[in-house]
Amino acid sequence: MINIPKGTKDVLPSQSYKWQYVENTAREVARVFNLKEIRTPVFEHTELFTRGVGDTTDVVNKEMYTFEDKGGRSVTLKPEGTAGAARLFIENGLASSPMPVKTYYITPCFRYERPQAGRLREFHQFGMEIFGAESFTQDAEVILAASSFLEKLGVRTRLEINSIGCKTCRAEYNAALRKYFAPHLDGMCPACRARFGKNPLRMLDCKEEACKKIAAAAPAITDYLCADCADHFAGLKNLLTAQGVEYTVNPRIVRGLDYYTKTVFEFVSDAIGAQGTVCGGGRYDGLLEELGASPLPAIGFAAGIERLLLLMENTSAAFPEDGKPLIYVAGLDDACRAEAFKTVCFLRSKGIAAETDHTGRSVKAQFKYADKLGVKFVAVIGGDELASGEIKIKNMSSGEQTAVKCADIYAYLTKE
Ligand code: ATP
Ligand code: MG
C-alpha cells in the first residue's frame, strides 16, 4: 500500500462540494470587484522566489521545494502566488495595459513545513494581485474584497492592519530596530541573528518563542512612518471606517515577503488553533523593480483555503447542500434496464442529473440505493411499462406515484 505524502491531503468525493463552494464564492467576489483570473505554472525558476519572496524569509530559507530538473536547472514548486503573478505581468507586457491590472488566482502552493493543524506541505490559496495603483483607495478595495469573501462564507475573523512604510522611513526604523535588538542578540535564534544584518524587520515575524518575547517590546514601525506613508495609512483607515469595516492596528505584523511596503494586513481567527491567519496581504511597491521591471506599485492578498475550510467546519458554518441527481431510473430485468439506460441518456442530454444501475441490483436494492443518493424521484421500468410506454414516477418525499408517458418525462420533471 502506497500512502499519501506527509503534509498533503486528499479531497474525497463526499467533501469536494465544500471546496467548490469556497472556490465559487472566490470567483463571485472576483467578478464583482472586476478581477480577471490568471494561471501560472506550478514550478518556476528558483531565482524568481529567492528574489521575489526574499532570501531572509522562512519561505525561501527553509520551506521551498527546490530541485534540479533533468536539464540541470534549479526549479521550485510555487510556495506562494505573488512572485509568479508579478513575473506573468512583466513577461507578458501587461505594463502597457490601462492601469490598474486586477488579477486573481486559485492555486496549489508547496512549502516544506512541519505538518500540523492548518499547516500543510501542499495547500491552496485564493489570491488577488493588483498592479499599477498607488492610492490608498486601492488598499481599501483589496481589504474590502477579502472581507466580503470571508463574510460571504459566513466566517468571523478580526482584521489587523499595519503600515511597514517605504524605503525612506524603513531605513530609519531599521536603525531603531538594530539599536533595540543589538543587546538581545545572544538570546535569539541563528536566523534572527542573520536577519539582524540583512533585514531586521523580519525579526518581528520570527516564530521562536524566545525571539517573540524579545520582539514584543521592539519599537513600533507606526511611530517611524514618513509623512507620505502616514497619510496613506490614515487615508486607508478612514476609508475602512467609512465602509463599516472593523480593524485594529497591530504594529507587529510584517508579513512573509521581503518587498512589502506600506499597508500590510491579516484576517485572523481564534477558532483554528495556533495557525489562526486565514488571509494575509499587503502592498508590495518594490517587487516589480526587484524583478528587473520598471517600478510599479502593486497590492494583493492570499487566503488559505484549507484553513478557511477548517474554520468553517469548526464554527459550523453553513455549506450549501451537495448536488444530487434529480431522478433514479430503475429497471426490473435486462430489457427494462436497457430502457432505463436509454431514458437516463435522454434526460442527461436535456441537462437533468439522472442515475441508473450498473451493478445488477434487484429493484428493491435499486430503490434503497436511490434513497441513499437522495434523489427526488424514482422511476421504475418493468414489463408493463415496456408494453404500455408509460412509466411510474415516485416522488420520494411525498410518496405520490404518477404514471407518465415516456415522451412526457422531461416535461413532468421540469414542470415545477
Ligand atoms: P504563517 O505565519 O501562518 O506561516 P505565512 O505568512 O507563511 O503564514 P502567507 O505566505 O501570507 O502565510 O500565506 C497566505 C495564507 O496562506 C496564510 O494566511 C494561510 O492561510 C495560508 N498558508 C500559508 N502557509 C500554509 C501552510 N503551510 N499550510 C496551509 N495554509 C498555509
Ligand atoms: Mg509560513
Short mmCIF file of C-alpha atoms and ligand atoms in Angstrom, two decimals:
data_model
loop_
_atom_site.label_atom_id
_atom_site.label_comp_id
_atom_site.label_asym_id
_atom_site.label_seq_id
_atom_site.Cartn_x
_atom_site.Cartn_y
_atom_site.Cartn_z
CA MET A 1 0.00 0.00 0.00
CA ILE A 2 1.42 3.38 -1.02
CA ASN A 3 0.31 6.20 1.26
CA ILE A 4 -0.25 9.89 0.61
CA PRO A 5 2.88 12.02 1.20
CA LYS A 6 3.16 13.67 4.62
CA GLY A 7 1.58 17.10 4.81
CA THR A 8 -0.77 16.58 1.86
CA LYS A 9 -4.49 15.84 1.80
CA ASP A 10 -6.97 14.12 -0.47
CA VAL A 11 -10.29 15.75 -1.21
CA LEU A 12 -12.89 12.98 -1.07
CA PRO A 13 -15.95 12.80 -3.32
CA SER A 14 -18.19 13.48 -0.32
CA GLN A 15 -16.23 16.65 0.55
CA SER A 16 -15.42 18.29 -2.78
CA TYR A 17 -18.65 20.31 -2.81
CA LYS A 18 -17.22 22.32 0.10
CA TRP A 19 -14.16 23.21 -1.95
CA GLN A 20 -16.35 24.11 -4.90
CA TYR A 21 -18.43 26.35 -2.67
CA VAL A 22 -15.36 28.24 -1.43
CA GLU A 23 -13.93 28.48 -4.95
CA ASN A 24 -17.23 29.61 -6.49
CA THR A 25 -17.54 32.24 -3.77
CA ALA A 26 -13.99 33.40 -4.55
CA ARG A 27 -14.83 33.68 -8.26
CA GLU A 28 -18.02 35.56 -7.47
CA VAL A 29 -16.16 38.10 -5.33
CA ALA A 30 -13.55 38.45 -8.09
CA ARG A 31 -16.35 39.09 -10.58
CA VAL A 32 -17.98 41.90 -8.64
CA PHE A 33 -14.61 43.51 -7.91
CA ASN A 34 -13.73 43.26 -11.63
CA LEU A 35 -10.71 40.96 -11.39
CA LYS A 36 -9.59 38.56 -14.12
CA GLU A 37 -8.18 35.10 -13.44
CA ILE A 38 -4.54 34.30 -14.14
CA ARG A 39 -2.88 30.87 -14.10
CA THR A 40 0.85 30.43 -13.71
CA PRO A 41 2.90 27.22 -13.72
CA VAL A 42 3.22 25.11 -10.60
CA PHE A 43 7.01 25.39 -10.90
CA GLU A 44 9.17 28.39 -11.72
CA HIS A 45 12.88 29.15 -11.88
CA THR A 46 14.11 29.12 -8.28
CA GLU A 47 15.54 32.61 -8.67
CA LEU A 48 12.05 34.08 -9.06
CA PHE A 49 11.32 33.20 -5.45
CA THR A 50 14.72 33.95 -3.95
CA ARG A 51 14.43 37.44 -5.44
CA GLY A 52 10.65 37.86 -5.37
CA VAL A 53 9.90 36.46 -1.92
CA GLY A 54 13.25 37.37 -0.45
CA ASP A 55 16.11 35.33 0.92
CA THR A 56 15.64 36.44 4.52
CA THR A 57 12.17 34.88 4.68
CA ASP A 58 11.29 31.49 6.18
CA VAL A 59 9.62 30.57 2.92
CA VAL A 60 12.86 30.88 0.95
CA ASN A 61 15.26 29.84 3.69
CA LYS A 62 13.56 26.71 4.91
CA GLU A 63 10.38 25.86 3.11
CA MET A 64 10.95 25.66 -0.63
CA TYR A 65 10.53 22.51 -2.69
CA THR A 66 13.57 23.07 -4.87
CA PHE A 67 15.09 20.51 -7.20
CA GLU A 68 17.23 20.26 -10.27
CA ASP A 69 15.38 19.11 -13.39
CA LYS A 70 16.92 16.74 -15.92
CA GLY A 71 18.39 19.72 -17.78
CA GLY A 72 20.29 20.82 -14.69
CA ARG A 73 18.09 23.89 -14.00
CA SER A 74 17.06 24.72 -10.48
CA VAL A 75 13.27 24.87 -10.30
CA THR A 76 10.93 25.36 -7.34
CA LEU A 77 7.31 24.41 -6.75
CA LYS A 78 5.48 27.67 -6.10
CA PRO A 79 5.40 28.44 -2.38
CA GLU A 80 3.00 31.38 -2.97
CA GLY A 81 1.31 33.17 -5.84
CA THR A 82 2.59 36.74 -5.83
CA ALA A 83 6.01 36.22 -7.41
CA GLY A 84 4.54 34.18 -10.29
CA ALA A 85 1.81 36.77 -10.85
CA ALA A 86 4.43 39.54 -10.98
CA ARG A 87 6.52 37.51 -13.43
CA LEU A 88 3.44 36.92 -15.62
CA PHE A 89 2.67 40.65 -15.54
CA ILE A 90 6.20 41.64 -16.56
CA GLU A 91 6.86 38.89 -19.09
CA ASN A 92 3.58 39.45 -20.96
CA GLY A 93 3.98 43.21 -21.20
CA LEU A 94 0.87 43.91 -19.14
CA ALA A 95 2.54 47.13 -18.00
CA SER A 96 1.31 48.67 -21.27
CA SER A 97 -2.35 47.95 -20.42
CA PRO A 98 -4.61 50.52 -18.81
CA MET A 99 -3.97 50.57 -15.06
CA PRO A 100 -4.72 49.02 -12.71
CA VAL A 101 -4.43 45.42 -13.90
CA LYS A 102 -6.58 43.43 -11.49
CA THR A 103 -5.95 39.70 -11.26
CA TYR A 104 -6.85 36.71 -9.10
CA TYR A 105 -5.89 33.05 -8.86
CA ILE A 106 -6.78 29.83 -7.12
CA THR A 107 -3.67 27.71 -6.88
CA PRO A 108 -1.91 24.92 -5.02
CA CYS A 109 1.19 26.05 -3.08
CA PHE A 110 4.04 23.96 -1.71
CA ARG A 111 6.08 24.57 1.41
CA TYR A 112 8.27 22.12 3.25
CA GLU A 113 6.89 22.80 6.72
CA ARG A 114 6.28 20.69 9.80
CA PRO A 115 2.74 19.42 9.19
CA GLN A 116 0.20 20.32 11.90
CA ALA A 117 -3.33 21.66 12.11
CA GLY A 118 -3.60 24.40 9.49
CA ARG A 119 -0.08 23.79 8.20
CA LEU A 120 0.38 21.53 5.21
CA ARG A 121 3.07 20.89 2.63
CA GLU A 122 0.62 21.24 -0.19
CA PHE A 123 -2.13 23.78 0.41
CA HIS A 124 -4.28 26.05 -1.71
CA GLN A 125 -4.69 29.77 -1.96
CA PHE A 126 -7.24 32.14 -3.37
CA GLY A 127 -5.28 35.30 -4.06
CA MET A 128 -5.66 38.72 -5.67
CA GLU A 129 -2.84 40.80 -7.15
CA ILE A 130 -3.50 44.31 -8.42
CA PHE A 131 -0.83 46.16 -10.37
CA GLY A 132 -0.47 49.87 -11.11
CA ALA A 133 -2.50 51.68 -8.44
CA GLU A 134 -0.75 53.67 -5.78
CA SER A 135 -3.70 55.17 -3.95
CA PHE A 136 -4.82 54.05 -0.50
CA THR A 137 -8.27 53.59 -2.06
CA GLN A 138 -6.79 50.58 -3.84
CA ASP A 139 -5.62 49.19 -0.49
CA ALA A 140 -9.12 49.69 0.89
CA GLU A 141 -10.65 47.94 -2.12
CA VAL A 142 -8.41 44.90 -1.70
CA ILE A 143 -9.19 44.66 2.01
CA LEU A 144 -12.90 45.06 1.28
CA ALA A 145 -12.71 42.26 -1.30
CA ALA A 146 -11.06 39.92 1.22
CA SER A 147 -13.55 40.93 3.87
CA SER A 148 -16.50 40.38 1.53
CA PHE A 149 -15.15 36.93 0.61
CA LEU A 150 -14.90 35.89 4.27
CA GLU A 151 -18.29 37.39 5.05
CA LYS A 152 -19.98 35.54 2.20
CA LEU A 153 -18.56 32.30 3.59
CA GLY A 154 -20.01 33.17 6.98
CA VAL A 155 -16.71 33.08 8.86
CA ARG A 156 -15.92 35.53 11.60
CA THR A 157 -12.38 36.88 11.74
CA ARG A 158 -10.73 40.01 13.03
CA LEU A 159 -8.85 42.31 10.73
CA GLU A 160 -5.44 43.53 11.81
CA ILE A 161 -3.64 46.15 9.76
CA ASN A 162 -0.28 47.83 9.86
CA SER A 163 1.94 50.01 7.72
CA ILE A 164 5.57 49.00 7.33
CA GLY A 165 6.48 52.16 5.46
CA CYS A 166 8.60 52.72 2.38
CA LYS A 167 12.35 52.78 1.70
CA THR A 168 12.65 56.22 3.32
CA CYS A 169 11.03 55.50 6.66
CA ARG A 170 12.19 51.87 6.74
CA ALA A 171 15.84 52.96 6.86
CA GLU A 172 15.21 54.97 10.00
CA TYR A 173 13.09 52.22 11.51
CA ASN A 174 15.69 49.53 10.72
CA ALA A 175 18.26 51.63 12.57
CA ALA A 176 15.90 51.83 15.57
CA LEU A 177 15.32 48.08 15.43
CA ARG A 178 19.05 47.32 15.31
CA LYS A 179 19.59 49.59 18.27
CA TYR A 180 16.84 47.76 20.17
CA PHE A 181 17.83 44.19 19.21
CA ALA A 182 21.63 44.57 19.48
CA PRO A 183 21.85 43.87 23.25
CA HIS A 184 19.43 40.88 22.92
CA LEU A 185 21.09 39.06 20.01
CA ASP A 186 22.69 36.35 22.18
CA GLY A 187 19.25 35.19 23.29
CA MET A 188 17.85 34.99 19.77
CA CYS A 189 17.81 32.21 17.17
CA PRO A 190 20.53 31.95 14.47
CA ALA A 191 18.01 33.01 11.81
CA CYS A 192 17.28 36.22 13.70
CA ARG A 193 20.97 36.92 14.11
CA ALA A 194 21.28 36.65 10.32
CA ARG A 195 18.17 38.84 9.84
CA PHE A 196 19.72 41.46 12.12
CA GLY A 197 22.28 42.29 9.47
CA LYS A 198 20.19 41.81 6.33
CA ASN A 199 16.61 42.74 7.25
CA PRO A 200 15.87 43.39 10.93
CA LEU A 201 12.15 43.88 10.16
CA ARG A 202 11.94 40.11 9.66
CA MET A 203 12.93 39.62 13.31
CA LEU A 204 9.40 40.74 14.24
CA ASP A 205 7.99 37.78 12.29
CA CYS A 206 10.07 35.03 13.97
CA LYS A 207 8.07 32.05 15.25
CA GLU A 208 10.61 31.09 18.00
CA GLU A 209 9.20 31.73 21.48
CA ALA A 210 12.39 33.38 22.80
CA CYS A 211 12.59 35.71 19.82
CA LYS A 212 8.87 36.51 20.01
CA LYS A 213 9.28 37.58 23.63
CA ILE A 214 12.16 39.91 22.82
CA ALA A 215 10.41 41.27 19.73
CA ALA A 216 7.30 42.11 21.76
CA ALA A 217 8.90 45.25 23.20
CA ALA A 218 10.60 46.40 19.99
CA PRO A 219 9.80 49.91 18.72
CA ALA A 220 6.66 50.17 16.58
CA ILE A 221 7.03 50.97 12.88
CA THR A 222 3.94 53.17 13.05
CA ASP A 223 5.99 55.66 15.11
CA TYR A 224 8.54 55.96 12.29
CA LEU A 225 6.38 56.46 9.19
CA CYS A 226 7.33 59.31 6.85
CA ALA A 227 4.66 61.90 6.04
CA ASP A 228 3.66 60.20 2.80
CA CYS A 229 3.30 56.75 4.40
CA ALA A 230 1.48 58.19 7.41
CA ASP A 231 -1.03 59.96 5.11
CA HIS A 232 -1.52 56.79 3.10
CA PHE A 233 -2.21 54.79 6.26
CA ALA A 234 -4.55 57.44 7.65
CA GLY A 235 -6.46 57.56 4.36
CA LEU A 236 -6.89 53.78 4.39
CA LYS A 237 -8.10 53.75 7.98
CA ASN A 238 -10.66 56.47 7.26
CA LEU A 239 -11.97 54.62 4.25
CA LEU A 240 -12.28 51.33 6.15
CA THR A 241 -14.14 53.09 8.93
CA ALA A 242 -16.43 54.81 6.42
CA GLN A 243 -17.26 51.39 4.96
CA GLY A 244 -18.03 49.98 8.39
CA VAL A 245 -15.05 47.60 8.39
CA GLU A 246 -13.74 46.96 11.89
CA TYR A 247 -9.98 46.65 12.33
CA THR A 248 -7.23 47.01 14.86
CA VAL A 249 -3.73 48.33 14.17
CA ASN A 250 -1.13 45.70 15.03
CA PRO A 251 2.39 47.15 14.62
CA ARG A 252 3.87 43.62 14.86
CA ILE A 253 2.52 42.47 11.50
CA VAL A 254 5.30 42.47 8.90
CA ARG A 255 4.15 39.56 6.67
CA GLY A 256 6.11 36.88 4.89
CA LEU A 257 7.57 38.62 1.84
CA ASP A 258 10.56 40.97 1.85
CA TYR A 259 9.18 43.51 -0.58
CA TYR A 260 6.04 44.56 1.21
CA THR A 261 5.70 48.32 1.62
CA LYS A 262 3.15 50.49 3.40
CA THR A 263 -0.07 48.57 4.08
CA VAL A 264 0.01 45.01 5.41
CA PHE A 265 -2.97 43.15 6.86
CA GLU A 266 -4.20 39.84 8.19
CA PHE A 267 -7.59 38.33 8.86
CA VAL A 268 -7.21 36.18 11.97
CA SER A 269 -9.39 33.68 13.81
CA ASP A 270 -9.06 32.18 17.27
CA ALA A 271 -11.14 29.13 16.33
CA ILE A 272 -8.49 27.10 14.48
CA GLY A 273 -5.57 26.91 16.90
CA ALA A 274 -2.10 28.37 16.57
CA GLN A 275 -2.27 28.89 12.80
CA GLY A 276 -5.01 31.49 13.00
CA THR A 277 -4.26 33.64 9.95
CA VAL A 278 -6.70 32.69 7.23
CA CYS A 279 -5.85 35.56 4.91
CA GLY A 280 -2.86 37.85 4.63
CA GLY A 281 -1.78 40.53 2.24
CA GLY A 282 -0.28 43.88 1.63
CA ARG A 283 1.23 46.39 -0.73
CA TYR A 284 4.46 45.46 -2.49
CA ASP A 285 5.53 48.57 -4.37
CA GLY A 286 9.14 47.34 -4.57
CA LEU A 287 8.60 43.90 -6.10
CA LEU A 288 8.41 44.65 -9.82
CA GLU A 289 11.57 46.70 -9.70
CA GLU A 290 13.25 43.94 -7.70
CA LEU A 291 12.37 41.53 -10.52
CA GLY A 292 14.02 43.79 -13.08
CA ALA A 293 10.98 45.70 -14.40
CA SER A 294 10.16 49.39 -14.17
CA PRO A 295 8.91 50.26 -10.71
CA LEU A 296 5.15 49.90 -10.36
CA PRO A 297 3.02 49.85 -7.23
CA ALA A 298 1.06 46.69 -6.51
CA ILE A 299 -1.03 45.15 -3.76
CA GLY A 300 -2.60 41.78 -3.05
CA PHE A 301 -3.64 39.13 -0.59
CA ALA A 302 -3.86 35.37 -0.33
CA ALA A 303 -6.32 33.32 1.69
CA GLY A 304 -5.50 29.72 2.62
CA ILE A 305 -8.39 27.50 1.55
CA GLU A 306 -7.64 24.61 3.94
CA ARG A 307 -7.54 26.98 6.92
CA LEU A 308 -10.79 28.53 5.78
CA LEU A 309 -12.47 25.15 5.48
CA LEU A 310 -11.13 24.21 8.91
CA LEU A 311 -12.55 27.42 10.33
CA MET A 312 -15.90 26.86 8.61
CA GLU A 313 -16.10 23.33 9.97
CA ASN A 314 -15.01 24.31 13.49
CA THR A 315 -17.61 27.05 13.65
CA SER A 316 -20.39 25.05 11.95
CA ALA A 317 -20.61 27.50 9.06
CA ALA A 318 -23.41 26.74 6.64
CA PHE A 319 -22.36 24.94 3.48
CA PRO A 320 -24.92 24.65 0.70
CA GLU A 321 -26.13 21.08 0.08
CA ASP A 322 -24.09 18.86 -2.19
CA GLY A 323 -25.67 18.32 -5.62
CA LYS A 324 -27.88 15.23 -6.04
CA PRO A 325 -29.34 13.56 -9.11
CA LEU A 326 -32.98 14.56 -9.67
CA ILE A 327 -34.12 11.11 -10.72
CA TYR A 328 -33.11 7.48 -10.47
CA VAL A 329 -34.46 5.16 -13.17
CA ALA A 330 -34.69 1.54 -12.02
CA GLY A 331 -35.12 -1.44 -14.33
CA LEU A 332 -36.63 -4.86 -13.48
CA ASP A 333 -34.75 -7.14 -15.86
CA ASP A 334 -32.21 -6.81 -18.66
CA ALA A 335 -34.69 -5.50 -21.21
CA CYS A 336 -36.05 -2.97 -18.71
CA ARG A 337 -32.53 -1.94 -17.67
CA ALA A 338 -31.77 -1.23 -21.32
CA GLU A 339 -34.83 1.02 -21.44
CA ALA A 340 -33.80 2.65 -18.14
CA PHE A 341 -30.35 3.31 -19.60
CA LYS A 342 -31.92 4.92 -22.68
CA THR A 343 -34.19 7.07 -20.53
CA VAL A 344 -31.27 8.25 -18.40
CA CYS A 345 -29.21 9.09 -21.50
CA PHE A 346 -32.13 11.13 -22.85
CA LEU A 347 -32.62 13.02 -19.56
CA ARG A 348 -28.91 13.76 -19.26
CA SER A 349 -28.86 15.11 -22.81
CA LYS A 350 -31.52 17.56 -21.60
CA GLY A 351 -29.32 18.61 -18.68
CA ILE A 352 -31.10 16.63 -15.97
CA ALA A 353 -28.90 14.84 -13.44
CA ALA A 354 -30.10 11.23 -13.63
CA GLU A 355 -28.78 7.89 -12.43
CA THR A 356 -29.42 4.22 -13.13
CA ASP A 357 -27.96 0.86 -12.08
CA HIS A 358 -24.76 -0.69 -13.41
CA THR A 359 -24.25 -3.37 -10.78
CA GLY A 360 -27.18 -5.74 -11.30
CA ARG A 361 -29.09 -4.77 -8.13
CA SER A 362 -32.62 -6.03 -7.56
CA VAL A 363 -35.38 -3.41 -7.91
CA LYS A 364 -35.66 -3.28 -4.13
CA ALA A 365 -31.92 -2.65 -3.78
CA GLN A 366 -32.09 -0.04 -6.54
CA PHE A 367 -34.77 1.81 -4.55
CA LYS A 368 -32.62 1.66 -1.44
CA TYR A 369 -29.63 2.96 -3.34
CA ALA A 370 -31.69 5.73 -4.94
CA ASP A 371 -32.84 6.76 -1.48
CA LYS A 372 -29.22 6.95 -0.32
CA LEU A 373 -28.37 9.13 -3.30
CA GLY A 374 -31.08 11.50 -2.11
CA VAL A 375 -32.91 11.71 -5.45
CA LYS A 376 -36.27 13.45 -5.60
CA PHE A 377 -37.86 10.93 -7.99
CA VAL A 378 -37.52 7.23 -8.72
CA ALA A 379 -38.94 5.79 -11.94
CA VAL A 380 -39.36 2.03 -12.28
CA ILE A 381 -39.45 0.29 -15.60
CA GLY A 382 -40.96 -3.19 -15.59
CA GLY A 383 -42.63 -5.39 -18.21
CA ASP A 384 -45.91 -3.44 -18.02
CA GLU A 385 -44.15 -0.16 -18.55
CA LEU A 386 -42.25 -1.53 -21.54
CA ALA A 387 -45.54 -2.67 -23.07
CA SER A 388 -47.54 0.49 -22.31
CA GLY A 389 -44.83 3.09 -22.96
CA GLU A 390 -45.73 4.71 -19.63
CA ILE A 391 -43.55 4.72 -16.54
CA LYS A 392 -44.43 5.23 -12.91
CA ILE A 393 -42.54 8.01 -11.23
CA LYS A 394 -42.48 8.08 -7.45
CA ASN A 395 -41.93 11.34 -5.60
CA MET A 396 -39.64 10.22 -2.78
CA SER A 397 -40.69 12.87 -0.30
CA SER A 398 -44.47 12.70 -0.74
CA GLY A 399 -44.64 9.02 -1.74
CA GLU A 400 -47.02 10.00 -4.52
CA GLN A 401 -46.86 7.89 -7.73
CA THR A 402 -47.68 9.23 -11.17
CA ALA A 403 -47.88 7.37 -14.47
CA VAL A 404 -46.10 9.40 -17.12
CA LYS A 405 -45.79 8.71 -20.84
CA CYS A 406 -42.16 8.10 -21.80
CA ALA A 407 -42.32 11.04 -24.20
CA ASP A 408 -43.50 13.32 -21.38
CA ILE A 409 -40.89 12.52 -18.68
CA TYR A 410 -38.82 15.58 -19.33
CA ALA A 411 -41.88 17.85 -19.21
CA TYR A 412 -43.03 16.16 -16.00
CA LEU A 413 -39.68 16.55 -14.25
CA THR A 414 -39.34 20.21 -15.17
CA LYS A 415 -42.92 21.29 -14.58
CA GLU A 416 -42.28 22.78 -11.09
P1 ATP B 1 2.05 31.68 8.70
O1 ATP B 1 2.52 32.81 9.53
O2 ATP B 1 0.79 31.05 9.19
O3 ATP B 1 3.12 30.70 8.36
P2 ATP B 1 2.53 32.93 6.19
O4 ATP B 1 2.86 34.33 6.48
O5 ATP B 1 3.62 31.96 5.90
O6 ATP B 1 1.58 32.34 7.32
P3 ATP B 1 1.37 33.63 3.67
O7 ATP B 1 2.60 33.40 2.92
O8 ATP B 1 0.91 35.01 3.90
O9 ATP B 1 1.43 32.86 5.05
O10 ATP B 1 0.18 32.82 3.01
C1 ATP B 1 -1.17 33.30 3.00
C2 ATP B 1 -2.10 32.30 3.61
O11 ATP B 1 -1.86 31.00 3.11
C3 ATP B 1 -1.95 32.13 5.11
O12 ATP B 1 -2.65 33.13 5.79
C4 ATP B 1 -2.56 30.78 5.33
O13 ATP B 1 -3.98 30.85 5.36
C5 ATP B 1 -2.13 30.04 4.11
N1 ATP B 1 -0.95 29.21 4.39
C6 ATP B 1 0.35 29.60 4.44
N2 ATP B 1 1.15 28.56 4.69
C7 ATP B 1 0.35 27.47 4.81
C8 ATP B 1 0.58 26.08 5.06
N3 ATP B 1 1.80 25.58 5.21
N4 ATP B 1 -0.50 25.26 5.13
C9 ATP B 1 -1.75 25.73 4.95
N5 ATP B 1 -2.03 27.03 4.70
C10 ATP B 1 -1.00 27.89 4.62
MG MG B 2 4.60 30.48 6.96
#
